[in-house]
Amino acid sequence: MDALIVIDVQNDFCPGGALAVPGGDEIIAGINTLMNKFDAVVLTQDWHPAGHSSFATLHEGKAPFEMIKMPYGPQVLWPDHCVQGTEGAAFHAGLNTERAELIIRKGFRPAIDSYSAFFENDHTTPTGLEGYLRTRGVTRLTMVGLATDFCVNFSAVDAAGLGFETTVRQDLCRAIDLDGSLAAALDGMKQADVTLA
Ligand code: VGL
Ligand code: ZN
C-alpha cells in the first residue's frame, strides 16, 4: 500500500500568508493530480493555539526567524501562523481535500512545536500517524507540500527511521530556506535514506 502525505498546504504558508513560502501555491495543481495514483491520501495541518511557544511574539526582545533554546532543543521562532480556526490555518482553497481519508493536526500543544507528521519536536511524543498507516497496511510513503526544509524534512526523516520506504517529490515541495536550511535538509534526508525525486 502506498500513501501520499500532503504536508501543510495551508493559507499561511502560501503567498499572502503569515509565513509565506515562496511559490507555495505553485505545487497545488500537481499535488491534486498525484492524489489519483495513491491507495491512501493523508493531509497534515499545522494547528497552533493562539500564543504558541514557537511564535516570536511570545518571547520578549526576539524577532521572527531568530533561534531560542527550548527544553527539547533549539527552536526557530516564527511569525504567528496557522492559529486554530483562522483562515490562515485553513487548507488553500485550490487543494483537493476530498480524497483525504485522514487529516492529522500537529503543533497543538502550547509548549512544544511539531514539524514532523510523526513526532513532536521532542522526537518522542507521537502524533498517532504511524499507527494509522501501519494498521492500514501502508509501507510506502510519498511526501509533498510545505515546507521542504522544515515540516517535509522532519516528516520524511522520521518516516524513513520508522521503516517506511519514503520518497520526497521535490518538484511538489517548496522551501523557506533560512541560513542554508534547504541544503542541510536535503543532506539530512539523503543520510536518512529518503529518496529525493
Ligand atoms: C512549518 C514552520 C513552522 C512547516 C510549520 O510547515 O514547514 N514551518 N510551522
Ligand atoms: Zn507551525
Coordinates of N, CA and C and ligand atoms in Angstrom, one line a residue:
M1 N 0.8 -1.2 0.0 CA 0.0 0.0 0.0 C 0.9 1.3 0.0
D2 N 0.5 2.2 -0.8 CA 1.2 3.5 -1.0 C 0.3 4.6 -0.5
A3 N 0.9 5.4 0.3 CA 0.1 6.6 0.8 C 0.9 7.9 0.4
L4 N 0.1 8.9 0.0 CA 0.6 10.2 -0.3 C 0.3 11.1 1.0
I5 N 1.4 11.7 1.5 CA 1.3 12.5 2.6 C 1.5 14.0 2.2
V6 N 0.4 14.7 2.3 CA 0.4 16.1 1.8 C 0.6 17.0 3.1
I7 N 1.8 17.7 3.1 CA 2.2 18.4 4.3 C 1.8 19.9 4.2
D8 N 0.9 20.3 5.1 CA 0.7 21.7 5.4 C 0.5 22.7 4.2
V9 N -0.4 22.3 3.3 CA -0.7 23.2 2.2 C -1.9 24.1 2.7
Q10 N -1.5 25.1 3.5 CA -2.4 26.0 4.2 C -2.1 27.4 3.8
N11 N -3.2 28.2 4.0 CA -3.1 29.6 3.5 C -1.9 30.3 4.1
D12 N -1.5 30.1 5.3 CA -0.4 30.9 5.9 C 0.9 30.5 5.3
F13 N 1.0 29.4 4.7 CA 2.3 29.0 4.0 C 2.3 29.3 2.5
C14 N 1.2 29.9 2.1 CA 1.2 30.3 0.6 C 1.3 31.8 0.5
P15 N 1.6 32.3 -0.7 CA 1.8 33.8 -0.9 C 0.6 34.5 -0.3
G16 N 0.9 35.6 0.5 CA -0.1 36.4 1.2 C -0.3 35.9 2.6
G17 N 0.2 34.8 2.9 CA 0.0 34.2 4.3 C 1.1 34.7 5.3
A18 N 0.9 34.4 6.6 CA 1.7 34.9 7.6 C 3.1 34.4 7.6
L19 N 3.3 33.2 7.1 CA 4.6 32.6 7.0 C 4.8 32.0 5.5
A20 N 4.6 32.9 4.6 CA 4.5 32.5 3.2 C 5.8 31.9 2.7
V21 N 5.7 30.7 2.1 CA 6.8 30.0 1.4 C 6.8 30.5 0.0
P22 N 7.9 31.0 -0.5 CA 7.9 31.4 -1.9 C 7.4 30.3 -2.9
G23 N 6.5 30.6 -3.7 CA 5.9 29.7 -4.7 C 5.1 28.6 -4.0
G24 N 4.7 28.8 -2.8 CA 4.0 27.7 -2.1 C 2.7 27.2 -2.8
D25 N 2.1 28.1 -3.6 CA 0.8 27.8 -4.2 C 1.1 27.1 -5.6
E26 N 2.3 27.1 -6.1 CA 2.6 26.6 -7.4 C 2.5 25.0 -7.5
I27 N 2.5 24.4 -6.3 CA 2.6 22.9 -6.3 C 1.2 22.3 -6.2
I28 N 0.2 23.1 -6.0 CA -1.1 22.6 -5.6 C -1.8 21.8 -6.7
A29 N -1.8 22.3 -7.9 CA -2.4 21.5 -9.1 C -1.7 20.2 -9.2
G30 N -0.4 20.2 -9.2 CA 0.3 18.9 -9.3 C 0.0 17.9 -8.2
I31 N -0.1 18.4 -7.0 CA -0.5 17.5 -5.8 C -1.9 16.9 -6.1
N32 N -2.8 17.7 -6.5 CA -4.2 17.2 -6.8 C -4.2 16.1 -7.8
T33 N -3.4 16.3 -8.8 CA -3.3 15.2 -9.9 C -2.7 14.0 -9.3
L34 N -1.6 14.1 -8.5 CA -0.9 13.0 -8.0 C -1.8 12.1 -7.0
M35 N -2.7 12.8 -6.4 CA -3.6 12.0 -5.4 C -4.2 10.8 -6.0
N36 N -4.5 10.9 -7.3 CA -5.2 9.8 -8.0 C -4.4 8.5 -8.1
K37 N -3.1 8.6 -7.9 CA -2.2 7.5 -8.1 C -2.0 6.7 -6.8
F38 N -2.7 7.1 -5.7 CA -2.4 6.5 -4.4 C -3.6 5.8 -3.7
D39 N -3.2 4.7 -2.9 CA -4.2 4.0 -2.2 C -4.8 4.8 -1.1
A40 N -4.0 5.7 -0.5 CA -4.5 6.5 0.6 C -3.9 7.8 0.5
V41 N -4.6 8.9 0.9 CA -4.1 10.2 0.9 C -4.3 10.8 2.4
V42 N -3.3 11.3 2.9 CA -3.3 11.9 4.3 C -2.9 13.4 4.1
L43 N -3.6 14.3 4.8 CA -3.2 15.7 4.8 C -2.7 16.0 6.2
T44 N -1.7 16.8 6.3 CA -1.4 17.3 7.7 C -1.7 18.8 7.7
Q45 N -2.0 19.3 8.9 CA -2.4 20.7 9.1 C -1.7 21.2 10.4
D46 N -0.9 22.2 10.2 CA -0.2 22.9 11.3 C -1.3 23.6 12.0
W47 N -1.4 23.4 13.4 CA -2.6 23.8 14.1 C -2.3 24.2 15.5
H48 N -1.9 25.5 15.6 CA -1.4 26.1 16.8 C -2.4 26.8 17.6
P49 N -2.4 26.7 18.9 CA -3.3 27.6 19.7 C -2.7 29.0 19.6
A50 N -3.5 30.0 19.8 CA -3.0 31.4 19.9 C -2.0 31.4 21.0
G51 N -0.9 32.2 20.9 CA 0.1 32.3 21.9 C 1.0 31.0 22.0
H52 N 1.1 30.3 20.9 CA 2.0 29.1 20.8 C 3.5 29.5 21.1
S53 N 4.2 28.7 21.8 CA 5.6 29.0 22.2 C 6.5 29.1 21.1
S54 N 6.2 28.7 19.9 CA 7.1 28.9 18.7 C 6.9 30.3 18.1
F55 N 6.0 31.1 18.6 CA 5.7 32.4 18.0 C 6.7 33.4 18.6
A56 N 7.4 34.2 17.8 CA 8.3 35.2 18.3 C 7.6 36.2 19.2
T57 N 6.3 36.4 19.0 CA 5.6 37.4 19.8 C 5.5 37.0 21.2
L58 N 5.8 35.8 21.5 CA 5.7 35.3 22.9 C 7.0 35.5 23.7
H59 N 8.1 35.9 22.9 CA 9.4 36.0 23.5 C 9.9 37.4 23.4
E60 N 9.9 38.0 24.6 CA 10.4 39.4 24.8 C 11.7 39.6 24.0
G61 N 11.7 40.6 23.2 CA 13.0 41.0 22.5 C 13.5 40.1 21.4
K62 N 12.6 39.2 21.0 CA 13.0 38.2 19.9 C 12.2 38.6 18.7
A63 N 12.8 38.4 17.6 CA 12.2 38.6 16.3 C 11.9 37.3 15.6
P64 N 11.0 37.3 14.7 CA 10.8 36.0 13.9 C 12.1 35.6 13.2
F65 N 12.3 34.3 13.1 CA 13.4 33.7 12.4 C 14.7 33.7 13.3
E66 N 14.6 34.2 14.5 CA 15.7 34.0 15.5 C 15.6 32.6 16.1
M67 N 16.7 32.2 16.7 CA 16.6 30.8 17.4 C 16.6 31.0 18.9
I68 N 15.9 30.1 19.6 CA 16.0 30.1 21.0 C 16.2 28.6 21.5
K69 N 16.6 28.5 22.7 CA 16.7 27.1 23.3 C 15.4 26.8 24.0
M70 N 14.8 25.7 23.7 CA 13.6 25.2 24.4 C 14.1 24.0 25.2
P71 N 13.3 23.5 26.2 CA 13.7 22.3 26.9 C 14.0 21.1 26.0
Y72 N 13.3 21.1 24.9 CA 13.5 19.9 24.0 C 14.6 20.2 22.9
G73 N 15.2 21.3 22.9 CA 16.3 21.6 21.9 C 16.1 23.0 21.3
P74 N 16.9 23.3 20.3 CA 16.9 24.6 19.6 C 15.5 24.7 18.8
Q75 N 15.0 25.9 18.8 CA 13.8 26.2 18.1 C 13.8 27.5 17.4
V76 N 13.4 27.5 16.1 CA 13.3 28.7 15.3 C 12.0 29.4 15.8
L77 N 12.1 30.7 16.0 CA 10.9 31.5 16.3 C 10.2 31.9 15.0
W78 N 8.9 31.8 15.0 CA 8.2 32.1 13.7 C 7.2 33.3 13.9
P79 N 6.8 33.9 12.8 CA 5.7 34.8 13.0 C 4.4 34.0 13.4
D80 N 3.5 34.6 14.0 CA 2.2 33.9 14.4 C 1.7 33.3 13.1
H81 N 1.3 32.1 13.1 CA 0.8 31.4 11.9 C -0.1 30.2 12.3
C82 N -0.9 29.8 11.4 CA -1.8 28.6 11.5 C -2.4 28.5 12.9
V83 N -3.0 29.6 13.3 CA -3.7 29.6 14.6 C -5.1 28.9 14.4
Q84 N -5.4 28.0 15.2 CA -6.6 27.1 15.2 C -7.8 27.9 14.8
G85 N -8.5 27.5 13.8 CA -9.8 28.1 13.4 C -9.7 29.3 12.6
T86 N -8.5 29.8 12.3 CA -8.4 31.0 11.5 C -8.3 30.7 10.0
E87 N -8.5 31.7 9.1 CA -8.4 31.5 7.7 C -6.9 31.0 7.3
G88 N -6.0 31.6 8.1 CA -4.6 31.2 7.8 C -4.3 29.7 8.0
A89 N -5.0 29.1 8.9 CA -4.8 27.7 9.2 C -5.6 26.8 8.2
A90 N -6.5 27.4 7.5 CA -7.3 26.6 6.6 C -6.5 26.1 5.4
F91 N -6.9 25.0 4.8 CA -6.2 24.5 3.6 C -6.4 25.5 2.5
H92 N -5.4 25.6 1.6 CA -5.6 26.5 0.4 C -6.8 26.1 -0.3
A93 N -7.6 27.0 -0.8 CA -8.8 26.7 -1.5 C -8.6 25.8 -2.7
G94 N -7.4 25.9 -3.3 CA -7.2 25.1 -4.5 C -6.9 23.6 -4.2
L95 N -6.6 23.3 -3.0 CA -6.2 21.9 -2.7 C -7.4 21.0 -2.6
N96 N -7.4 19.9 -3.3 CA -8.5 18.9 -3.2 C -8.4 18.2 -1.9
T97 N -9.3 18.5 -1.0 CA -9.3 17.8 0.3 C -10.3 16.6 0.3
E98 N -11.0 16.4 -0.8 CA -12.0 15.3 -0.8 C -11.4 13.9 -0.8
R99 N -10.2 13.8 -1.4 CA -9.5 12.5 -1.4 C -8.9 12.1 -0.1
A100 N -8.8 13.0 0.8 CA -8.1 12.8 2.1 C -8.9 11.9 3.0
E101 N -8.3 10.8 3.4 CA -9.0 9.9 4.4 C -8.7 10.2 5.8
L102 N -7.6 10.9 6.0 CA -7.2 11.3 7.3 C -6.6 12.7 7.2
I103 N -6.9 13.6 8.2 CA -6.3 14.9 8.3 C -5.6 14.9 9.7
I104 N -4.3 15.0 9.7 CA -3.7 14.9 11.0 C -3.2 16.3 11.4
R105 N -3.6 16.8 12.6 CA -3.2 18.1 13.0 C -2.1 18.0 14.0
K106 N -1.2 19.0 14.0 CA 0.0 19.0 14.8 C 0.4 20.4 15.3
G107 N 1.1 20.4 16.4 CA 1.6 21.7 16.9 C 0.5 22.3 17.8
F108 N -0.4 21.4 18.3 CA -1.5 22.0 19.2 C -1.1 22.1 20.6
R109 N 0.0 21.5 21.0 CA 0.4 21.7 22.5 C 1.2 23.0 22.6
P110 N 0.7 23.9 23.5 CA 1.3 25.2 23.6 C 2.8 25.2 23.8
A111 N 3.4 24.3 24.5 CA 4.8 24.4 24.9 C 5.7 23.7 24.0
I112 N 5.2 23.0 22.9 CA 6.1 22.3 22.0 C 5.7 22.4 20.6
D113 N 6.7 22.6 19.7 CA 6.4 22.7 18.3 C 6.4 21.3 17.7
S114 N 5.8 21.1 16.5 CA 5.8 19.8 15.9 C 5.9 20.0 14.4
Y115 N 7.1 19.8 13.9 CA 7.3 19.9 12.4 C 6.9 18.6 11.7
S116 N 7.3 17.5 12.4 CA 7.0 16.2 11.8 C 5.6 15.8 11.9
A117 N 5.1 15.0 10.9 CA 3.8 14.4 11.0 C 3.8 13.2 11.9
F118 N 4.9 12.8 12.4 CA 5.0 11.6 13.2 C 5.3 11.9 14.7
F119 N 6.2 12.8 14.9 CA 6.6 13.1 16.3 C 6.7 14.6 16.5
E120 N 6.4 15.1 17.7 CA 6.6 16.5 18.0 C 8.1 16.8 18.1
N121 N 8.5 18.0 18.3 CA 9.9 18.4 18.2 C 10.8 17.8 19.3
D122 N 10.2 17.1 20.3 CA 11.0 16.4 21.3 C 11.4 15.1 20.7
H123 N 11.0 14.7 19.5 CA 11.3 13.5 18.8 C 10.8 12.3 19.6
T124 N 9.9 12.4 20.5 CA 9.4 11.3 21.3 C 7.8 11.3 21.3
T125 N 7.2 12.4 21.4 CA 5.7 12.4 21.6 C 5.1 12.1 20.2
P126 N 4.4 11.0 20.1 CA 3.9 10.6 18.8 C 2.6 11.3 18.4
T127 N 2.3 11.5 17.1 CA 1.1 12.1 16.7 C 0.0 11.0 16.4
G128 N 0.4 9.8 16.3 CA -0.5 8.7 16.0 C -0.5 8.3 14.6
L129 N 0.2 9.0 13.7 CA 0.1 8.7 12.3 C 0.8 7.4 12.0
E130 N 1.8 7.0 12.7 CA 2.5 5.8 12.4 C 1.5 4.6 12.6
G131 N 0.8 4.6 13.7 CA -0.2 3.5 14.0 C -1.3 3.5 12.9
Y132 N -1.7 4.6 12.5 CA -2.8 4.7 11.4 C -2.3 4.0 10.2
L133 N -1.1 4.4 9.7 CA -0.5 3.9 8.5 C -0.3 2.4 8.6
R134 N 0.3 1.9 9.7 CA 0.6 0.5 9.9 C -0.7 -0.3 9.9
T135 N -1.7 0.1 10.6 CA -2.9 -0.7 10.7 C -3.6 -0.7 9.4
R136 N -3.3 0.3 8.5 CA -3.9 0.2 7.2 C -3.1 -0.5 6.2
G137 N -1.9 -1.0 6.6 CA -1.1 -1.8 5.8 C -0.2 -1.0 4.8
V138 N 0.0 0.3 5.1 CA 0.8 1.2 4.3 C 2.3 0.9 4.6
T139 N 3.1 0.7 3.5 CA 4.5 0.5 3.7 C 5.3 1.6 3.0
R140 N 4.7 2.2 2.0 CA 5.5 3.2 1.2 C 4.8 4.5 1.2
L141 N 5.6 5.6 1.4 CA 5.1 6.9 1.5 C 5.7 7.8 0.5
T142 N 4.9 8.7 -0.1 CA 5.4 9.8 -0.9 C 5.0 11.1 -0.2
M143 N 6.0 12.0 -0.1 CA 5.7 13.3 0.6 C 5.8 14.5 -0.3
V144 N 4.8 15.4 -0.2 CA 4.8 16.6 -0.9 C 4.3 17.7 0.0
G145 N 4.6 19.0 -0.3 CA 4.0 20.1 0.4 C 5.0 21.1 0.9
L146 N 4.7 21.7 2.1 CA 5.4 22.8 2.6 C 5.8 22.6 4.1
A147 N 6.9 23.0 4.5 CA 8.0 23.5 3.6 C 9.1 22.4 3.6
T148 N 9.7 22.3 2.4 CA 10.7 21.2 2.2 C 11.7 21.1 3.3
D149 N 12.2 22.2 3.8 CA 13.3 22.2 4.8 C 12.8 22.1 6.3
F150 N 11.5 22.2 6.5 CA 11.0 22.0 7.9 C 10.1 20.9 8.0
C151 N 8.8 21.1 7.8 CA 7.9 20.0 8.0 C 8.0 18.8 7.1
V152 N 8.3 19.0 5.8 CA 8.5 17.9 4.9 C 9.8 17.1 5.3
N153 N 10.8 17.9 5.6 CA 12.1 17.2 6.0 C 11.9 16.4 7.3
F154 N 11.4 17.0 8.3 CA 11.3 16.2 9.6 C 10.3 15.0 9.4
S155 N 9.3 15.2 8.6 CA 8.4 14.1 8.4 C 9.0 13.0 7.7
A156 N 9.8 13.3 6.6 CA 10.4 12.3 5.8 C 11.5 11.5 6.6
V157 N 12.3 12.3 7.3 CA 13.4 11.6 8.1 C 12.8 10.7 9.2
D158 N 11.7 11.1 9.8 CA 11.1 10.3 10.8 C 10.4 9.0 10.1
A159 N 9.8 9.2 9.0 CA 9.1 8.1 8.3 C 10.2 7.1 7.9
A160 N 11.3 7.5 7.4 CA 12.4 6.5 7.0 C 12.9 5.8 8.2
G161 N 13.1 6.6 9.3 CA 13.5 6.0 10.6 C 12.6 4.9 11.1
L162 N 11.3 5.1 10.8 CA 10.3 4.2 11.3 C 10.2 3.0 10.4
G163 N 10.9 3.0 9.3 CA 10.9 1.8 8.3 C 10.0 2.0 7.1
F164 N 9.4 3.1 6.9 CA 8.6 3.3 5.7 C 9.6 3.6 4.6
E165 N 9.3 3.1 3.4 CA 10.0 3.4 2.2 C 9.5 4.8 1.8
T166 N 10.4 5.8 1.8 CA 10.0 7.2 1.8 C 10.6 7.9 0.6
T167 N 9.7 8.6 -0.2 CA 10.2 9.4 -1.3 C 9.6 10.8 -1.1
V168 N 10.5 11.8 -1.3 CA 10.0 13.2 -1.4 C 10.1 13.7 -2.8
R169 N 8.9 14.2 -3.3 CA 8.8 14.8 -4.6 C 9.2 16.2 -4.5
Q170 N 10.5 16.5 -4.8 CA 11.0 17.9 -4.6 C 10.2 18.9 -5.5
D171 N 9.8 18.4 -6.7 CA 9.1 19.3 -7.6 C 7.7 19.8 -7.0
L172 N 7.2 19.0 -6.0 CA 5.9 19.3 -5.4 C 6.1 19.7 -4.0
C173 N 7.2 20.4 -3.7 CA 7.5 21.0 -2.4 C 8.1 22.3 -2.6
R174 N 8.0 23.2 -1.7 CA 8.7 24.5 -1.7 C 9.4 24.7 -0.4
A175 N 10.5 25.5 -0.3 CA 11.3 25.7 0.9 C 11.2 27.1 1.4
I176 N 11.4 27.2 2.7 CA 11.6 28.5 3.4 C 13.0 29.0 3.2
D177 N 14.0 28.1 3.4 CA 15.4 28.3 3.2 C 16.0 29.4 4.1
L178 N 16.1 29.2 5.3 CA 16.7 30.1 6.3 C 18.2 29.7 6.5
D179 N 19.1 30.5 6.2 CA 20.5 30.2 6.5 C 21.0 28.8 6.1
G180 N 20.7 28.5 4.9 CA 21.2 27.2 4.4 C 20.3 26.0 4.8
S181 N 19.1 26.3 5.4 CA 18.3 25.1 5.9 C 17.9 24.2 4.8
L182 N 17.8 24.6 3.6 CA 17.4 23.7 2.5 C 18.5 22.7 2.2
A183 N 19.7 23.2 2.0 CA 20.8 22.3 1.7 C 21.0 21.3 2.9
A184 N 20.9 21.8 4.1 CA 21.1 20.9 5.2 C 19.9 19.8 5.3
A185 N 18.7 20.3 4.9 CA 17.6 19.3 4.9 C 17.8 18.2 3.8
L186 N 18.2 18.7 2.6 CA 18.4 17.7 1.6 C 19.5 16.7 1.9
D187 N 20.6 17.2 2.6 CA 21.6 16.3 3.0 C 21.1 15.3 4.1
G188 N 20.4 15.9 5.0 CA 19.9 15.0 6.1 C 18.9 14.0 5.6
M189 N 18.1 14.3 4.6 CA 17.2 13.3 4.1 C 17.9 12.2 3.3
K190 N 19.0 12.6 2.6 CA 19.8 11.6 1.9 C 20.4 10.6 2.9
Q191 N 21.0 11.2 4.0 CA 21.6 10.4 5.0 C 20.6 9.4 5.6
A192 N 19.3 9.8 5.7 CA 18.3 9.0 6.3 C 17.7 8.0 5.3
D193 N 18.3 8.0 4.1 CA 17.8 7.0 3.1 C 16.4 7.4 2.5
V194 N 16.1 8.7 2.5 CA 14.9 9.2 1.9 C 15.2 9.3 0.4
T195 N 14.4 8.9 -0.5 CA 14.6 9.1 -1.9 C 14.1 10.5 -2.3
L196 N 15.0 11.2 -2.9 CA 14.7 12.6 -3.4 C 14.4 12.5 -4.9
A197 N 13.1 12.7 -5.2 CA 12.7 12.6 -6.6 C 12.4 13.9 -7.2
Ligands
VGL1 C1 6.3 24.8 9.3 C2 7.5 26.4 10.4 C3 6.5 26.4 11.4 C4 6.1 23.9 8.1 C5 5.3 24.8 10.3 O1 5.0 23.5 7.7 O2 7.2 23.6 7.4 N1 7.3 25.6 9.3 N2 5.5 25.6 11.3
ZN2 ZN 4.0 26.0 12.8

